XYZ file of C-alpha atoms in Angstrom:
454
model
C -1.023 16.755 47.716
C -2.392 19.443 45.421
C 0.693 19.265 43.298
C 0.250 15.532 42.837
C -3.412 16.053 41.888
C -2.451 18.825 39.550
C 0.193 16.589 37.957
C -2.272 13.752 37.585
C -4.841 16.073 36.000
C -2.263 17.312 33.575
C -1.137 13.823 32.551
C -4.753 12.841 32.034
C -5.290 15.949 29.869
C -2.214 15.035 27.781
C -3.404 11.483 27.431
C -6.868 12.753 26.271
C -5.147 15.136 23.756
C -2.991 12.290 22.403
C -5.954 9.956 22.142
C -7.961 12.631 20.254
C -5.036 13.337 17.907
C -4.620 9.562 17.238
C -8.339 9.167 16.434
C -8.165 12.156 14.097
C -5.042 10.789 12.347
C -6.653 7.356 12.039
C -9.864 8.785 10.519
C -8.027 11.111 8.130
C -5.651 8.293 6.992
C -8.576 5.921 6.544
C -10.783 8.431 4.579
C -8.020 9.730 2.427
C -6.579 6.323 1.559
C -10.110 5.111 0.866
C -10.754 7.960 -1.589
C -7.392 7.325 -3.367
C -7.889 3.707 -3.845
C -11.473 4.060 -4.913
C -10.098 6.256 -7.649
C -7.384 3.805 -8.515
C -9.518 0.694 -8.484
C -12.029 2.085 -10.972
C -9.650 1.196 -13.887
C -9.070 -2.404 -12.710
C -12.835 -3.217 -12.373
C -13.779 -1.533 -15.647
C -10.781 -2.905 -17.608
C -12.840 -4.769 -20.290
C -15.089 -1.761 -20.892
C -12.106 0.594 -21.030
C -10.385 -1.747 -23.492
C -13.453 -1.333 -25.733
C -13.537 2.445 -25.277
C -9.772 3.274 -25.886
C -8.368 0.529 -28.114
C -9.390 -0.599 -31.723
C -11.592 -3.630 -31.972
C -9.305 -6.617 -32.571
C -8.562 -10.010 -31.041
C -10.145 -9.846 -27.636
C -7.150 -11.029 -25.820
C -4.934 -8.498 -27.617
C -7.401 -5.727 -26.629
C -7.272 -6.997 -22.942
C -3.431 -7.153 -23.082
C -3.346 -3.560 -24.407
C -5.558 -2.358 -21.512
C -3.339 -4.152 -18.977
C -0.206 -2.814 -20.703
C -1.551 0.710 -19.901
C -2.239 -0.533 -16.299
C 1.336 -1.785 -16.073
C 2.966 1.301 -17.609
C 1.298 3.460 -15.137
C 3.508 1.854 -12.560
C 6.661 3.217 -14.291
C 6.378 6.375 -12.313
C 5.887 4.543 -9.001
C 9.636 4.335 -8.138
C 10.158 7.946 -9.222
C 7.127 9.018 -7.242
C 8.424 6.935 -4.319
C 11.761 8.925 -4.399
C 9.970 12.320 -4.666
C 7.101 11.735 -2.267
C 9.516 10.042 0.246
C 11.961 12.851 0.159
C 9.138 15.449 0.419
C 7.500 13.560 3.283
C 10.798 13.304 5.268
C 11.756 16.801 4.395
C 8.506 18.794 4.775
C 6.266 16.461 6.766
C 3.913 13.570 6.342
C 0.787 15.785 6.371
C 2.184 18.035 3.608
C 2.840 15.126 1.332
C -0.447 13.337 1.980
C -2.561 16.366 1.354
C -0.904 16.941 -2.084
C -0.981 13.259 -3.102
C -4.657 13.018 -2.754
C -5.273 16.171 -4.845
C -3.119 14.922 -7.667
C -4.767 11.434 -7.687
C -8.311 12.803 -7.709
C -7.528 15.332 -10.429
C -5.953 12.800 -12.794
C -8.840 10.262 -12.109
C -11.472 12.959 -12.782
C -9.833 13.828 -16.167
C -9.930 10.182 -17.218
C -13.713 10.436 -16.903
C -13.558 13.348 -19.438
C -11.339 11.623 -22.035
C -12.835 11.286 -25.517
C -12.745 7.677 -26.683
C -10.952 5.851 -29.581
C -14.027 6.211 -31.912
C -13.713 10.103 -31.507
C -9.908 10.877 -31.580
C -8.329 7.573 -32.379
C -5.097 6.529 -30.649
C -4.724 9.951 -29.051
C -7.356 8.682 -26.538
C -5.031 5.746 -25.497
C -2.187 8.159 -25.106
C -4.129 10.443 -22.965
C -5.307 7.454 -20.900
C -1.686 6.406 -20.486
C -0.545 9.911 -19.375
C -3.312 10.242 -16.811
C -2.667 6.726 -15.468
C 1.011 7.475 -15.029
C 0.001 10.595 -13.033
C -2.236 8.311 -10.950
C 0.667 5.976 -10.364
C 2.937 8.908 -9.338
C 0.344 9.990 -6.789
C -0.349 6.475 -5.443
C 3.314 5.957 -4.713
C 3.130 8.663 -2.093
C -0.214 7.599 -0.616
C 0.165 4.203 0.930
C 3.679 4.742 2.199
C 2.646 8.093 3.645
C -0.478 6.933 5.364
C 1.440 3.884 6.781
C 4.303 6.043 8.076
C 1.920 8.617 9.473
C -0.222 6.132 11.514
C 2.746 4.013 12.696
C 4.302 7.182 14.102
C 1.050 8.282 15.784
C 0.141 4.856 17.288
C 1.226 3.588 20.695
C 3.889 0.803 20.284
C 1.737 -1.941 21.844
C -1.157 -1.230 19.412
C 0.899 -0.078 16.363
C -0.042 -3.139 14.312
C -3.825 -2.826 14.729
C -3.772 0.939 14.133
C -1.530 0.720 11.045
C -3.724 -2.058 9.604
C -6.155 0.760 8.918
C -4.075 1.520 5.854
C -4.618 -1.754 4.013
C -8.234 -1.781 5.350
C -8.982 1.542 3.855
C -7.435 0.452 0.572
C -9.645 -2.612 0.577
C -12.700 -0.456 1.400
C -11.873 1.764 -1.558
C -11.585 -1.313 -3.794
C -14.853 -2.731 -2.337
C -16.773 0.477 -2.985
C -15.384 0.529 -6.530
C -16.303 -3.085 -6.999
C -19.815 -2.738 -5.547
C -20.476 0.325 -7.706
C -19.347 -1.497 -10.791
C -21.383 -4.557 -10.013
C -24.363 -2.419 -9.552
C -23.781 -0.499 -12.739
C -23.416 -3.764 -14.706
C -26.674 -4.961 -13.193
C -28.628 -1.792 -13.822
C -27.142 -0.420 -17.106
C -27.220 -2.087 -20.531
C -23.980 -3.080 -22.220
C -24.400 -0.119 -24.584
C -24.893 2.360 -21.759
C -21.772 1.043 -19.946
C -19.705 1.305 -23.021
C -20.791 4.842 -23.958
C -21.137 6.762 -20.687
C -21.536 4.511 -17.634
C -17.856 3.734 -17.262
C -17.188 7.357 -16.788
C -19.174 7.843 -13.552
C -16.701 6.397 -11.017
C -13.949 8.531 -12.444
C -15.998 11.658 -12.387
C -16.829 11.037 -8.664
C -13.094 11.472 -7.892
C -13.334 15.251 -8.198
C -15.532 16.103 -5.239
C -14.223 13.027 -3.182
C -10.724 14.390 -3.621
C -11.552 17.836 -2.357
C -13.089 16.352 0.744
C -9.968 14.244 1.413
C -7.720 17.242 0.848
C -9.702 19.345 3.306
C -9.536 16.575 5.974
C -5.761 16.232 5.659
C -4.727 19.883 5.748
C -6.429 20.256 9.122
C -4.251 17.650 10.817
C -1.006 18.092 12.804
C 1.999 16.194 11.757
C 2.997 12.995 13.603
C 4.682 13.342 17.064
C 7.763 11.321 15.871
C 8.258 13.717 12.929
C 7.719 16.856 15.019
C 10.234 15.594 17.610
C 12.773 14.843 14.970
C 12.412 18.291 13.420
C 12.593 20.035 16.827
C 15.849 18.194 17.593
C 17.444 18.690 14.182
C 20.201 21.351 13.879
C 19.314 24.443 11.902
C 21.868 23.677 9.191
C 20.318 20.228 8.621
C 16.884 21.817 8.149
C 18.312 23.921 5.355
C 19.722 20.892 3.381
C 18.372 19.843 -0.029
C 15.007 18.165 -0.265
C 16.831 15.063 -1.671
C 18.962 14.665 1.440
C 16.717 11.830 2.904
C 17.216 9.739 -0.304
C 20.999 10.229 -0.009
C 20.994 9.141 3.633
C 18.694 6.151 2.758
C 20.924 4.848 -0.005
C 24.124 5.585 1.858
C 23.223 4.241 5.376
C 20.235 1.948 4.865
C 20.695 0.269 1.408
C 20.703 -3.206 2.852
C 17.375 -2.550 4.710
C 15.811 -1.129 1.598
C 16.741 -4.223 -0.450
C 15.401 -6.565 2.235
C 12.106 -4.660 2.549
C 11.832 -4.644 -1.215
C 11.964 -8.405 -1.188
C 9.443 -8.748 1.529
C 7.107 -6.384 -0.346
C 7.132 -8.586 -3.364
C 4.504 -10.924 -2.139
C 2.121 -8.084 -1.345
C 2.699 -6.588 -4.745
C 1.808 -9.702 -6.709
C -0.898 -11.196 -4.427
C -2.672 -7.877 -3.982
C -2.999 -7.129 -7.706
C -3.579 -10.738 -8.737
C -6.347 -11.373 -6.152
C -8.083 -7.998 -5.849
C -7.585 -6.489 -9.301
C -6.982 -9.194 -11.878
C -9.203 -11.971 -10.375
C -12.551 -10.582 -11.696
C -11.081 -10.765 -15.223
C -9.714 -14.306 -14.525
C -13.100 -15.561 -13.231
C -14.868 -14.025 -16.262
C -12.382 -14.833 -19.038
C -10.935 -18.198 -17.880
C -13.705 -19.698 -15.700
C -16.585 -18.530 -17.908
C -18.658 -16.550 -15.398
C -20.466 -13.374 -16.291
C -18.920 -10.031 -15.691
C -21.193 -9.038 -12.872
C -20.935 -12.417 -11.252
C -17.090 -12.373 -11.283
C -17.031 -8.962 -9.812
C -19.503 -9.995 -7.092
C -17.018 -12.816 -6.155
C -14.288 -10.339 -5.743
C -16.516 -8.131 -3.600
C -17.230 -11.100 -1.270
C -13.432 -11.597 -0.991
C -12.946 -7.865 -0.163
C -15.520 -8.103 2.638
C -13.667 -11.096 4.173
C -10.318 -9.211 3.682
C -11.595 -6.143 5.491
C -13.071 -8.167 8.394
C -9.858 -10.147 8.810
C -7.318 -7.310 8.414
C -7.713 -5.827 11.919
C -7.359 -9.285 13.504
C -4.082 -9.822 11.662
C -2.956 -6.386 12.735
C -3.767 -7.322 16.379
C -2.031 -10.599 16.008
C 1.123 -8.931 14.715
C 1.133 -6.869 17.947
C 0.968 -10.150 19.945
C 3.240 -12.440 17.905
C 5.514 -10.105 16.007
C 5.693 -8.943 12.448
C 8.125 -11.559 11.109
C 6.125 -14.533 12.284
C 2.959 -13.214 10.594
C 4.729 -12.453 7.335
C 6.370 -15.962 7.314
C 2.966 -17.566 8.088
C 1.455 -15.690 5.097
C 4.287 -16.921 2.860
C 3.852 -20.542 3.877
C 0.046 -20.198 3.212
C 0.628 -18.974 -0.381
C 3.316 -21.572 -1.114
C 1.110 -24.459 0.163
C -2.347 -23.379 -0.879
C -2.061 -21.297 -4.136
C -1.822 -24.087 -6.669
C -4.458 -26.402 -5.029
C -6.915 -23.483 -4.817
C -6.504 -22.576 -8.453
C -7.016 -26.236 -9.379
C -10.247 -26.320 -7.403
C -11.482 -23.167 -9.137
C -10.644 -24.479 -12.657
C -12.126 -27.931 -12.021
C -15.293 -26.449 -10.412
C -16.371 -24.643 -13.539
C -19.860 -23.293 -13.100
C -19.822 -23.881 -9.298
C -19.910 -20.296 -8.089
C -19.829 -21.304 -4.361
C -16.566 -23.143 -4.852
C -14.977 -20.106 -6.450
C -16.116 -17.812 -3.673
C -14.793 -20.276 -1.019
C -11.430 -20.396 -2.675
C -11.285 -16.607 -2.947
C -12.116 -16.335 0.781
C -9.259 -18.570 1.748
C -6.997 -16.330 -0.455
C -8.318 -13.317 1.295
C -7.387 -14.574 4.739
C -3.895 -15.555 3.605
C -3.495 -12.110 2.014
C -4.563 -10.352 5.256
C -1.842 -12.153 7.145
C 0.593 -10.341 4.962
C -1.126 -6.974 4.325
C -2.249 -6.596 7.858
C 1.432 -6.653 8.955
C 3.481 -5.289 6.074
C 2.756 -1.528 6.628
C 3.848 -1.750 10.269
C 6.903 -3.850 9.340
C 8.062 -1.431 6.761
C 7.582 1.619 9.071
C 9.546 -0.124 11.818
C 12.367 -1.029 9.486
C 13.669 2.595 9.127
C 14.534 5.523 11.357
C 12.332 8.630 11.367
C 14.563 10.821 9.199
C 14.286 8.325 6.253
C 11.245 6.398 7.220
C 8.875 7.764 4.495
C 11.598 7.342 1.835
C 12.535 3.795 2.914
C 8.921 2.720 3.096
C 7.951 4.340 -0.209
C 10.934 3.168 -2.236
C 10.843 -0.485 -1.146
C 7.042 -0.801 -1.349
C 6.598 1.099 -4.654
C 9.662 -0.486 -6.191
C 8.109 -3.955 -5.603
C 4.732 -2.673 -6.952
C 6.276 -1.119 -9.980
C 8.404 -4.172 -10.943
C 5.931 -6.902 -9.965
C 2.583 -5.546 -8.829
C 1.629 -3.369 -11.857
C 2.896 -5.944 -14.315
C 1.027 -8.877 -12.685
C -2.229 -8.719 -14.672
C -0.186 -8.458 -17.902
C 2.271 -11.154 -17.016
C -0.360 -13.683 -15.936
C -2.525 -12.945 -18.952
C 0.568 -13.500 -21.173
C 1.536 -16.636 -19.237
C -1.994 -18.125 -19.803
C -1.898 -17.194 -23.485
C 1.576 -18.897 -24.081
C 1.100 -21.915 -21.949
C -2.598 -22.457 -22.497
C -2.901 -23.263 -18.818
C -5.192 -21.401 -16.385
C -2.867 -22.541 -13.567
C -0.029 -20.264 -14.720
C -0.980 -17.468 -12.373
C -0.734 -19.906 -9.471
C 2.763 -20.948 -10.248
C 3.823 -17.385 -10.603
C 2.375 -16.442 -7.212
C 4.000 -19.429 -5.511
C 7.461 -18.540 -6.778
C 7.047 -14.890 -5.513
C 6.016 -16.165 -2.118
C 9.165 -18.203 -1.894
C 11.254 -15.129 -2.762
C 9.540 -13.097 -0.140
C 10.067 -15.768 2.540
C 13.809 -15.672 1.933
C 13.865 -11.932 2.294
C 11.757 -12.083 5.627
C 14.282 -14.536 7.110
C 17.040 -12.064 6.407
C 15.160 -9.159 7.960
C 15.318 -7.583 11.472
C 12.566 -5.304 12.972
C 12.126 -3.276 16.073
C 8.647 -4.703 16.887
C 6.922 -2.960 19.843
C 9.515 -0.225 20.537
C 9.245 3.507 20.242
C 9.946 4.569 16.710
C 11.746 7.649 17.830
C 14.144 5.583 19.795
C 15.307 3.723 16.730
C 16.387 6.891 15.056
C 18.458 7.736 18.120
C 20.109 4.331 18.124
C 20.746 4.468 14.368
C 22.654 7.688 14.777
C 24.882 6.461 17.633
């Protein structure tokens, strides 16, 4: 009897320890990802001011294209970063990679805030901006995949979707904080103040925020799945090259990587079109003021954050594939009609906000599910690498180029509906990829690795 009671007490103690570790991992992932994406979002929401600061005065659309070109080129390092961070994360641990990614992101963002402008050093300022944005891109490629992998491996199988949805939620919270801050600054500061020094403030905040995030992450334990894999790994495998996870991924899981790349395309385009480019679209194409257009996106982000956990929960109940397919159908059916409403309702701010709210709900059906889907698609020994390469490959090819492409499409077609057609086509491509995918929804992630090695 005493033995039974002792065993029960021990099990309860273990459960308490696991719950505490899970809560710590969830908080650390949320806070760290929030800080990274607040840093990263600052550029998108200040794009017109940055264009004025770093590029010569010319045709307004050319200046905007130049600024978005820098935005897009910063994504060149995303696939390279995915390979490096993925290999590091699979080789030396999720915590190790995450603690360094936030330090590099916050450092590069802080130095953007210190850059001299075009009026001071000419085109050297634009080159400096490009270099620092590329370093940001390198860091961001390890953040989302690392946080998603880390939380998916910590979470219990039955609640993996809702826990892992913290990753896109924290991303949106970072974007919202950036959006609200920029909205407030446009309201309080004069145009001259914003153009001379105001735009620097969000970038300079990255320094202290990054140090806080770094401190939180280095005081975590690595995920149970990763620790178990390392404990069972033969000593000779532990001594292999840091690039071994990438070799295994491309040799044994290339098909999965291509499928998950295709599935990630919708997230890449929709996320950057709706949450980064949309304030510029509402301002430039629909004629609303800068602060009003940013406010509309802030409302969309609030809805996104409120809905994302529900979508994560629904993915636990109905499965990842069904949720991702539903998101694709929503974008295919609704995108063009919603853009038509926004363009026809010129001056009707409420109509624009309602359209953006519908877009936010459709986007959360995808984003609230995708991180879990990607983590479940790969075994533990290549999970970080597979997640990072597929997700960042899609973001590099399609996500980072989205603002540039849709601005260019509008310019050559003269139609404000060009972005809607582009997003619809991408949703069709993603749906084809989802139909060809298989996942291990609801099972232990450590079991999949064992099955994959049989």
